[in-house]
mmCIF file of C-alpha atoms in Angstrom:
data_model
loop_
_atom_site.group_PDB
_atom_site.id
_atom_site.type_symbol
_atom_site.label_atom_id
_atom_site.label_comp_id
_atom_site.label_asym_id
_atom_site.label_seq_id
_atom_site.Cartn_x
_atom_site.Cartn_y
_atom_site.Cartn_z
ATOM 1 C CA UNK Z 35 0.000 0.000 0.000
ATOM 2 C CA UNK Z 36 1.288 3.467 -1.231
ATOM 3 C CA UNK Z 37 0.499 6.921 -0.365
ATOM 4 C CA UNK Z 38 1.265 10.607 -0.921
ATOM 5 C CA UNK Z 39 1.588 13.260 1.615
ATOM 6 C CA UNK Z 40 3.325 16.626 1.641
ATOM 7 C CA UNK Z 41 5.395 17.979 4.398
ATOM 8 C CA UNK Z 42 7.274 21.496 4.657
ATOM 9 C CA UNK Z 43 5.895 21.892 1.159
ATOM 10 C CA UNK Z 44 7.302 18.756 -0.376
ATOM 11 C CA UNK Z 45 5.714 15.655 -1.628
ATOM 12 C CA UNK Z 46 6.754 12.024 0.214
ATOM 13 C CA UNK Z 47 5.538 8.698 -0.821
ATOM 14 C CA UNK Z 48 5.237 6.447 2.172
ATOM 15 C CA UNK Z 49 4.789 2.679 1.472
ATOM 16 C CA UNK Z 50 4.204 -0.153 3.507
ATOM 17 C CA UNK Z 51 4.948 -3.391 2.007
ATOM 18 C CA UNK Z 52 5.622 -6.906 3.870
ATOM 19 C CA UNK Z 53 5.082 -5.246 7.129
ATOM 20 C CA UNK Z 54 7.883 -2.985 6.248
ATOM 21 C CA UNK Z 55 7.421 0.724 5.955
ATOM 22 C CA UNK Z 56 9.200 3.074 3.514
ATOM 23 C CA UNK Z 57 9.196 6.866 3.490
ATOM 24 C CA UNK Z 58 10.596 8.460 0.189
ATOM 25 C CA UNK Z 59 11.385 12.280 -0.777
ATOM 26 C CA UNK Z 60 9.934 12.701 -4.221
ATOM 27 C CA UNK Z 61 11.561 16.013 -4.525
ATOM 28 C CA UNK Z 62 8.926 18.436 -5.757
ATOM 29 C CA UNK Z 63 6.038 20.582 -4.479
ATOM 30 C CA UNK Z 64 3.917 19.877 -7.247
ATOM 31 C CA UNK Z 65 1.521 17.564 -7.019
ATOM 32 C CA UNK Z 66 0.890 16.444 -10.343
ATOM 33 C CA UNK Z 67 4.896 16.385 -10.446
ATOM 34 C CA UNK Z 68 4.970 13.719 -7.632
ATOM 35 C CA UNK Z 69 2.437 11.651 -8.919
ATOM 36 C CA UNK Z 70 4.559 11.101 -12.007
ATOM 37 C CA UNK Z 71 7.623 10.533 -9.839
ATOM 38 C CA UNK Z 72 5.765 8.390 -6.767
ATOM 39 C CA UNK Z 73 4.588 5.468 -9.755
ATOM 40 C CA UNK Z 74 8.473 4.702 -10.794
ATOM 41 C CA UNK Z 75 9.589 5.011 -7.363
ATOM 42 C CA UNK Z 76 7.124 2.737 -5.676
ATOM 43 C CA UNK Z 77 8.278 0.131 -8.290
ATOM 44 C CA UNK Z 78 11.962 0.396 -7.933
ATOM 45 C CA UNK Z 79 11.161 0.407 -4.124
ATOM 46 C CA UNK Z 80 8.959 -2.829 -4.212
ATOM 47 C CA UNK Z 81 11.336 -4.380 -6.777
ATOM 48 C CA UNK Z 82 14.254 -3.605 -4.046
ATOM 49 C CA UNK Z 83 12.207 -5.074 -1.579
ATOM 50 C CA UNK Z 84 11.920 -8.130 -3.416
ATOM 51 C CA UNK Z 85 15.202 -8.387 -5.493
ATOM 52 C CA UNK Z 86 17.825 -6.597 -3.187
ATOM 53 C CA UNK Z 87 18.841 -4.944 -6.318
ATOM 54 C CA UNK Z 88 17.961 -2.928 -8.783
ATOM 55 C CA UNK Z 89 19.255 -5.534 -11.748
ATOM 56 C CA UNK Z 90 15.133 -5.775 -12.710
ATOM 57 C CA UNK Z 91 14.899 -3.698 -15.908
ATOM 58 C CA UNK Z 92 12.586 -0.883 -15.504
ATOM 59 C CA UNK Z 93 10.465 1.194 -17.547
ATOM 60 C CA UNK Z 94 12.668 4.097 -18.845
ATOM 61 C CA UNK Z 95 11.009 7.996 -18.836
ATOM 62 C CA UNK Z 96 11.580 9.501 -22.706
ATOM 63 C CA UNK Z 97 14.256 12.299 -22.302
ATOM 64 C CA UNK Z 98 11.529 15.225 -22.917
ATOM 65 C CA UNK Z 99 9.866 13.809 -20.400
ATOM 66 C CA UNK Z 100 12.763 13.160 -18.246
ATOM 67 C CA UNK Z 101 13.689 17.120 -18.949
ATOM 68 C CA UNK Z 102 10.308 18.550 -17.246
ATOM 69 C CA UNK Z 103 10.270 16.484 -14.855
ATOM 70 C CA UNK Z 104 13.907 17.511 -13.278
ATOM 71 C CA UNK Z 105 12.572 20.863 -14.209
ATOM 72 C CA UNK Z 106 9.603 20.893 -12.097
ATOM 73 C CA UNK Z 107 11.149 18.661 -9.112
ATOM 74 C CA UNK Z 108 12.435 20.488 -6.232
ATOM 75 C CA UNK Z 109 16.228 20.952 -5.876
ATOM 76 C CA UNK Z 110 18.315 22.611 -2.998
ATOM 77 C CA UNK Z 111 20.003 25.715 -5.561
ATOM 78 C CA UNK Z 112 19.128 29.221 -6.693
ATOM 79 C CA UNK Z 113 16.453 30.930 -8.754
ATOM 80 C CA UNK Z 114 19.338 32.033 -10.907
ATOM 81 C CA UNK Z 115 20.926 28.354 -11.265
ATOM 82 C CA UNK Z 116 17.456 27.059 -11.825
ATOM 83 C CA UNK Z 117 16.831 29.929 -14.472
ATOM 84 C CA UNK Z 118 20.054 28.037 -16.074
ATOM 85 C CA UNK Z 119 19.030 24.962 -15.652
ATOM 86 C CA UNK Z 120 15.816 25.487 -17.770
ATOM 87 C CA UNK Z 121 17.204 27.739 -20.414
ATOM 88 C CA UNK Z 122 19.602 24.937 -21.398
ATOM 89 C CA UNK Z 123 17.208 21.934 -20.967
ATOM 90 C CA UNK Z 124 14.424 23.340 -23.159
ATOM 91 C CA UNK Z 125 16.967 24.387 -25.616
ATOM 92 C CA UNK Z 126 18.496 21.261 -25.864
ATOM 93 C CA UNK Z 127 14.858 19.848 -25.988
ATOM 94 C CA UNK Z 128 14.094 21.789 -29.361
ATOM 95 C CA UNK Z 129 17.034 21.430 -31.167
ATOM 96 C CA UNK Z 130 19.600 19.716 -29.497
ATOM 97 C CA UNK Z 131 23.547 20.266 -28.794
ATOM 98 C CA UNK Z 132 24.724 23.185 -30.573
ATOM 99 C CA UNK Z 133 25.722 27.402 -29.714
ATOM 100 C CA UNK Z 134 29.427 27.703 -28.928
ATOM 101 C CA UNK Z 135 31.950 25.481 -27.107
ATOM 102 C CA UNK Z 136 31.186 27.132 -23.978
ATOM 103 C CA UNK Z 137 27.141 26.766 -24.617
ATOM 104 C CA UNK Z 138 27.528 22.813 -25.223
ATOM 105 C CA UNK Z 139 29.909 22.785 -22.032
ATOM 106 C CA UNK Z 140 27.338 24.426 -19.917
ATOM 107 C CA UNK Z 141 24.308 21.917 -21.370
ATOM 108 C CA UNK Z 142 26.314 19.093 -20.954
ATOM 109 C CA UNK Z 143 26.777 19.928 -17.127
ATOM 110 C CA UNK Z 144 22.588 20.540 -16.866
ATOM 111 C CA UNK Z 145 22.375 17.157 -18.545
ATOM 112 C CA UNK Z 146 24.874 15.131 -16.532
ATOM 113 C CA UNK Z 147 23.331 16.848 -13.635
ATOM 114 C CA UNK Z 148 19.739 15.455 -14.539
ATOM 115 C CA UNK Z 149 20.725 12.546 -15.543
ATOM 116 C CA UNK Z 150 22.033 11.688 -11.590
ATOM 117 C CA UNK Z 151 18.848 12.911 -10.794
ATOM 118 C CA UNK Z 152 16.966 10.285 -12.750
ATOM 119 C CA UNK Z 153 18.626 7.602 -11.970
ATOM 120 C CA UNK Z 154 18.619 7.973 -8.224
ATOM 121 C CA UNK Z 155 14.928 8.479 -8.706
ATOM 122 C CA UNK Z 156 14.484 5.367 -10.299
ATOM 123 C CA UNK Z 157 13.166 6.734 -13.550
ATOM 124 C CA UNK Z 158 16.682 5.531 -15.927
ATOM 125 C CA UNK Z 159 17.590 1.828 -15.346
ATOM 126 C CA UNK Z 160 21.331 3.189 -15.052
ATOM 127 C CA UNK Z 161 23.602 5.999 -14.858
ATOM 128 C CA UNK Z 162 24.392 8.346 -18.012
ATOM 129 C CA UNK Z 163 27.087 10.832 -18.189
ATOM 130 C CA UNK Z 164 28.274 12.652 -21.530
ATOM 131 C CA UNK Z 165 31.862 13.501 -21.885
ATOM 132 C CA UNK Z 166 32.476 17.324 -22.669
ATOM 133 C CA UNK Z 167 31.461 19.416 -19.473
ATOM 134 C CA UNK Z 168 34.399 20.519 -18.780
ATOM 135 C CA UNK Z 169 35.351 22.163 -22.585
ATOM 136 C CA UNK Z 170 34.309 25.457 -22.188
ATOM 137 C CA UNK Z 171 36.009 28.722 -23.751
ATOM 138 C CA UNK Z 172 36.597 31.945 -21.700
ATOM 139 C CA UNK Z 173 34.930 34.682 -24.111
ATOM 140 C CA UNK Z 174 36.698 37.770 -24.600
ATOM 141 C CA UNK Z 175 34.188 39.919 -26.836
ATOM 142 C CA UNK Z 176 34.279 43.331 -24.961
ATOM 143 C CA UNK Z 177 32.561 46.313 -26.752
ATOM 144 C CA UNK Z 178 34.548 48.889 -28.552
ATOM 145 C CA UNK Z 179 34.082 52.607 -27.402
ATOM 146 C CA UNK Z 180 31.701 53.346 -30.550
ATOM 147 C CA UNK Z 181 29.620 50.444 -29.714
ATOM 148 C CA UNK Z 182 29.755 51.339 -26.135
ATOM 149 C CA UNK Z 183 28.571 54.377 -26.760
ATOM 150 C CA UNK Z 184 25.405 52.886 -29.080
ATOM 151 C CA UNK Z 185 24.573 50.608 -26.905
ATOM 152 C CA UNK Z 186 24.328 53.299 -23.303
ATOM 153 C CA UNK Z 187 22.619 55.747 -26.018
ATOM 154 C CA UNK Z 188 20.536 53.559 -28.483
ATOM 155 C CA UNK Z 189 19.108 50.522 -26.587
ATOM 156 C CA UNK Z 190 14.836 51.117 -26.493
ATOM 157 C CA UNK Z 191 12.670 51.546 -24.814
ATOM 158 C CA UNK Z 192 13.994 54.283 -22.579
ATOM 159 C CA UNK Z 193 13.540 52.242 -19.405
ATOM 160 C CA UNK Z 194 15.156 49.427 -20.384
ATOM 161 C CA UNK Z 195 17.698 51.503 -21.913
ATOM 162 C CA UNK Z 196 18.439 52.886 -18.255
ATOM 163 C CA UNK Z 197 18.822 49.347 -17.100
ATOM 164 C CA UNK Z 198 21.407 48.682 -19.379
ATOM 165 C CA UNK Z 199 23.608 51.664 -18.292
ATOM 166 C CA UNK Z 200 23.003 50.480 -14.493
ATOM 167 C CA UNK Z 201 24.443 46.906 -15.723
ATOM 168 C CA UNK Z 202 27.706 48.894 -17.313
ATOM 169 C CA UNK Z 203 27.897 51.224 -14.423
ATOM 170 C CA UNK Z 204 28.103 48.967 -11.900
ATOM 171 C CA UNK Z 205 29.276 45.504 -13.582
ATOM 172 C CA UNK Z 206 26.435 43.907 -11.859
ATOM 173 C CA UNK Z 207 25.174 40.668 -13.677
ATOM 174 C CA UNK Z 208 21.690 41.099 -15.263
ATOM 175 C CA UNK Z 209 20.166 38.572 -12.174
ATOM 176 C CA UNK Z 210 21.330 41.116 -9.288
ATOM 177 C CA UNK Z 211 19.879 43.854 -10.927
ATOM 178 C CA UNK Z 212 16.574 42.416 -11.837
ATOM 179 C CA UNK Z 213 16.406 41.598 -8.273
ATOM 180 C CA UNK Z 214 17.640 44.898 -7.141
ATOM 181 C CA UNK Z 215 14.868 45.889 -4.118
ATOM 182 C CA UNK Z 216 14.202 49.508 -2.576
ATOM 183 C CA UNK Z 217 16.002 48.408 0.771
ATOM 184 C CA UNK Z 218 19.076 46.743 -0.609
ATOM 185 C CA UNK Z 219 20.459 50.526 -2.422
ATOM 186 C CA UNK Z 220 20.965 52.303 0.786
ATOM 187 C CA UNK Z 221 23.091 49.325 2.211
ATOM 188 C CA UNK Z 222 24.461 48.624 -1.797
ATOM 189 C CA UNK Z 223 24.466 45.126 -2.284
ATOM 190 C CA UNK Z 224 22.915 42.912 -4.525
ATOM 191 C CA UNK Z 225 21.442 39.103 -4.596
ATOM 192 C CA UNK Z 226 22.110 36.774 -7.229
ATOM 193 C CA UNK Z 227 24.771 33.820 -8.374
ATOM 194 C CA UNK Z 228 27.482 34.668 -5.722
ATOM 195 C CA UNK Z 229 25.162 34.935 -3.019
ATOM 196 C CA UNK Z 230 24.739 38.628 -1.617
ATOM 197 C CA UNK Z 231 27.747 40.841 -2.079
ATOM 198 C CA UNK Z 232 28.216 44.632 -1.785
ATOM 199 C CA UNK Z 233 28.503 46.430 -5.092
ATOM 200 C CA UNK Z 234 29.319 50.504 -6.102
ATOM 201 C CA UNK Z 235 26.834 52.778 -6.611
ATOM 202 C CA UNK Z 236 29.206 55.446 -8.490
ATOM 203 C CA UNK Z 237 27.649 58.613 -9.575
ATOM 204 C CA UNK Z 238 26.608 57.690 -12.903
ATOM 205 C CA UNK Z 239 24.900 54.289 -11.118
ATOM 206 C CA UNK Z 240 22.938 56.841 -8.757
ATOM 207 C CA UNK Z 241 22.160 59.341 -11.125
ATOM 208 C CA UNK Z 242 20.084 56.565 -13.106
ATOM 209 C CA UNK Z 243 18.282 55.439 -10.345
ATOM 210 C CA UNK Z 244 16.813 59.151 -9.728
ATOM 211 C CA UNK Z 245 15.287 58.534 -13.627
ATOM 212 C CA UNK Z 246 12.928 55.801 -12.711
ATOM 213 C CA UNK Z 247 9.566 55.841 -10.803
ATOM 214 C CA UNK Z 248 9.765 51.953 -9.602
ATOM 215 C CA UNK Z 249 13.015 49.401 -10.208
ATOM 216 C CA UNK Z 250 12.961 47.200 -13.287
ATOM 217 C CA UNK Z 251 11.650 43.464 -12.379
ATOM 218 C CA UNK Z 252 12.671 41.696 -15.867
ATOM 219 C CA UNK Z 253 12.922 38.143 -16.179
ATOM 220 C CA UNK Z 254 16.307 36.663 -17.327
ATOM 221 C CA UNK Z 255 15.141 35.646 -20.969
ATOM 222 C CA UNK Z 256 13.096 39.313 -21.815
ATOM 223 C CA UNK Z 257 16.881 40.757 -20.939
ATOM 224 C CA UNK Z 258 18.932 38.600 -23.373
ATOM 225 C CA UNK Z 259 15.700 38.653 -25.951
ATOM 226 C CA UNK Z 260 15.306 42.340 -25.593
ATOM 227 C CA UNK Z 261 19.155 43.011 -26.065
ATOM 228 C CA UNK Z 262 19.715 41.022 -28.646
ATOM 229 C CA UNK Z 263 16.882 42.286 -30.952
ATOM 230 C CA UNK Z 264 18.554 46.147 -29.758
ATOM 231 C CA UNK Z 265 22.261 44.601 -31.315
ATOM 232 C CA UNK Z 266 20.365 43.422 -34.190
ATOM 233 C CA UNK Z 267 19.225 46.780 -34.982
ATOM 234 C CA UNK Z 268 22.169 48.642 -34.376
ATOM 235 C CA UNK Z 269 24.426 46.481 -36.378
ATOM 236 C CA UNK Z 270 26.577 45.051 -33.460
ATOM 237 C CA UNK Z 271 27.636 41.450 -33.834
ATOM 238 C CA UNK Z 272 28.918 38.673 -32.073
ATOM 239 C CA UNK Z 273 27.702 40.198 -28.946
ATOM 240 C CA UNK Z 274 25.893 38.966 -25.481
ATOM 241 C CA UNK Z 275 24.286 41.348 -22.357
ATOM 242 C CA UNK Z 276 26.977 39.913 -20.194
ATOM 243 C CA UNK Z 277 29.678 41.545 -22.386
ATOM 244 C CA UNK Z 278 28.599 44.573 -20.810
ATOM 245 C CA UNK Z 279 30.381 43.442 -17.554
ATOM 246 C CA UNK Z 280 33.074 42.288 -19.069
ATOM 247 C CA UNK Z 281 33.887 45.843 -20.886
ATOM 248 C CA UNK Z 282 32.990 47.466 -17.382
ATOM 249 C CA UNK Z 283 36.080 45.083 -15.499
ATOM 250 C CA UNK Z 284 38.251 46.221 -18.738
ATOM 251 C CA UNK Z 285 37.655 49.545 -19.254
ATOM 252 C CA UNK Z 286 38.892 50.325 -15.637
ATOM 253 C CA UNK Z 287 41.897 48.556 -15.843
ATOM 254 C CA UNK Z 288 42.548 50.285 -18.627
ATOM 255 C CA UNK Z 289 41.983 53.742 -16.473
ATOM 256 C CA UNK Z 290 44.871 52.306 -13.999
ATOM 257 C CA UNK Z 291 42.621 50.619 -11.373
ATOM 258 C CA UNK Z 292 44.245 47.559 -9.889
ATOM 259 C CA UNK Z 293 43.145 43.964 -10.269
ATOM 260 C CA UNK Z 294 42.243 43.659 -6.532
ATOM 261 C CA UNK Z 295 39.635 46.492 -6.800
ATOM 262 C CA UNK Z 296 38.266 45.216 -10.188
ATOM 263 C CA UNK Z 297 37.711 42.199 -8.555
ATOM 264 C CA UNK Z 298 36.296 43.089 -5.375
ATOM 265 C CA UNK Z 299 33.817 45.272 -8.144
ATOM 266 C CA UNK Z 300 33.078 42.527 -10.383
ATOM 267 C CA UNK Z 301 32.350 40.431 -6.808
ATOM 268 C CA UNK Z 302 34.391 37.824 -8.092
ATOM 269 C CA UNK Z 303 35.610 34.674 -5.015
ATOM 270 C CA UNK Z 304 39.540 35.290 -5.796
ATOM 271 C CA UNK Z 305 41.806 37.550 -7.667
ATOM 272 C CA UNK Z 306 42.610 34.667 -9.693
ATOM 273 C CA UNK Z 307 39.383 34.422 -11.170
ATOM 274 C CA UNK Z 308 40.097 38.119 -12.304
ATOM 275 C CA UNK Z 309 42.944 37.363 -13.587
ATOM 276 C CA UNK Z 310 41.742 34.232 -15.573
ATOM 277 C CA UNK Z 311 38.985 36.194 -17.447
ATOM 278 C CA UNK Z 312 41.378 39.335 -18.092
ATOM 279 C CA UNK Z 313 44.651 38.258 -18.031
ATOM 280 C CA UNK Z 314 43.917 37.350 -22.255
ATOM 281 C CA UNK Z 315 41.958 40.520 -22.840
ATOM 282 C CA UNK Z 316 44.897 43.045 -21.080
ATOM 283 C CA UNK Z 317 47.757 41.615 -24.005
ATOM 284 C CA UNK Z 318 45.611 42.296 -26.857
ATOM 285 C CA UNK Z 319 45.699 45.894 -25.445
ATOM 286 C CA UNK Z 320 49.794 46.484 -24.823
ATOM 287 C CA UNK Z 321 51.594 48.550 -27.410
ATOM 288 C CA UNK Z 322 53.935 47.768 -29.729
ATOM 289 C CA UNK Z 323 57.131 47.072 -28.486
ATOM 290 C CA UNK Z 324 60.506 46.433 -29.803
ATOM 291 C CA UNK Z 325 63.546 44.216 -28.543
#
């Protein structure tokens, strides 16, 4: 006998079977989600029961399938991981590995990820993992000072145009400012992939936020969508929102500021991880020199 309860808003299945009693996390706090996981799971757990192992062939979930249900499961990371997470899956879902080396890295890693997922919920008969995760290219695309310009004068409409400045003047990524709240300016600091972590309000950052009635509450995919179709029109190529932060962290290293204060600005764990992403961008811009 099998049943489903929820608990600290999370579905269980509890089963009692030869006098023995088995409570399982299902992992979501949908319920239409845990129905379709509690099925799969009560078999592997009966066939356990029985077997001792797991050597019974099952009845595998399609991948599409298998891709909204990890979707729609509950899993201990961030709104902005998650956001990740689903951007990649339902890409691949439509048409499959392609975008740039570091694109195919990053869906590899969602896979892999779901793919442990599956199989410890009993809905893949045995573990997958696809080689390639860990191929990824560090982009260096950083906008020029005429597309700079463009892009801080050009972008529509107006609000979202002011947005885009805030991104450059601050190097913030495009999560921490969507989330940006009323109480967190006074104190400065931000919410997103790194956790909470102080950021600059220079004047430029300030002076923006004087030009808008309420702050901007844009989901991840309107940004990039929205951005892109703005590059499109202006005739910029080969370029991505997050280059923004990227020509924020050069540019002032280019002014003289040191690599420990771009760092702590960019919010960045370690120096080294400053050093990693610049390091290639700062000798394309040394001068000539002769021996």
């Amino acid at each position: 006998m099998s049943t489903l309860y929820t608990q600290r808003n999370t579905w269980y299945l509890d089963i009692t079977f030869n006098n023995k009693r088995i409570r399982k996390s299902l992992g979501t706090n949908k319920k239409e989600v845990a129905r379709k996981l509690a099925k799969k799971a009560e078999e592997e757990i009966i066939r356990t029961l029985i077997t001792g192992n797991r050597s019974t062939p099952i009845k595998e979930v399609s991948e599409v399938e298998l891709i909204e249900l990890f979707l729609n499961a509950k899993h201990n990371i961030s709104s902005s991981t998650h956001e990740i997470y689903k951007q990649r899956l339902r890409s691949y879902k439509e048409s499959g590995l392609n975008g740039c080396a570091s694109t195919k890295a990053m869906t590899i890693r969602c896979l892999n990820k779901m793919y442990r997922w599956a199989f410890s919920n009993g809905l893949i008969s045995k573990p997958k993992k696809l080689v390639g995760g860990s191929k990824w290219e560090n982009r260096m695309r950083t906008f020029s000072e005429d597309e700079l310009k463009r892009v801080l004068n050009e972008v529509t409409p107006y609000k979202f145009q002011l947005f885009v400045r805030f991104a450059y003047y601050t190097g913030a990524r495009r999560g921490e400012i969507a989330s940006l709240r009323q109480e967190n300016i006074a104190q400065e600091f931000v919410s997103g992939k790194s956790g909470k972590r102080q950021i600059k309000l220079n004047l430029q950052a300030k002076e923006i936020l004087t030009q808008i009635d309420e702050l901007w509450d844009y989901k991840p995919m309107y940004i990039s969508q929205r951005f892109k179709k703005n590059l499109r029109r202006l005739g910029i190529k080969d370029a991505r929102f997050h280059d923004l932060r990227r020509t924020f962290g050069l540019n002032l290293i280019k002014q003289g500021m040191g690599i420990y204060e771009v760092s702590k600005l960019l919010g960045h764990a370690s120096v080294k991880t400053t050093e990693k992403h610049y390091a290639p961008l700062m000798v394309t811009q040394i001068r000539d020199f002769k021996l």
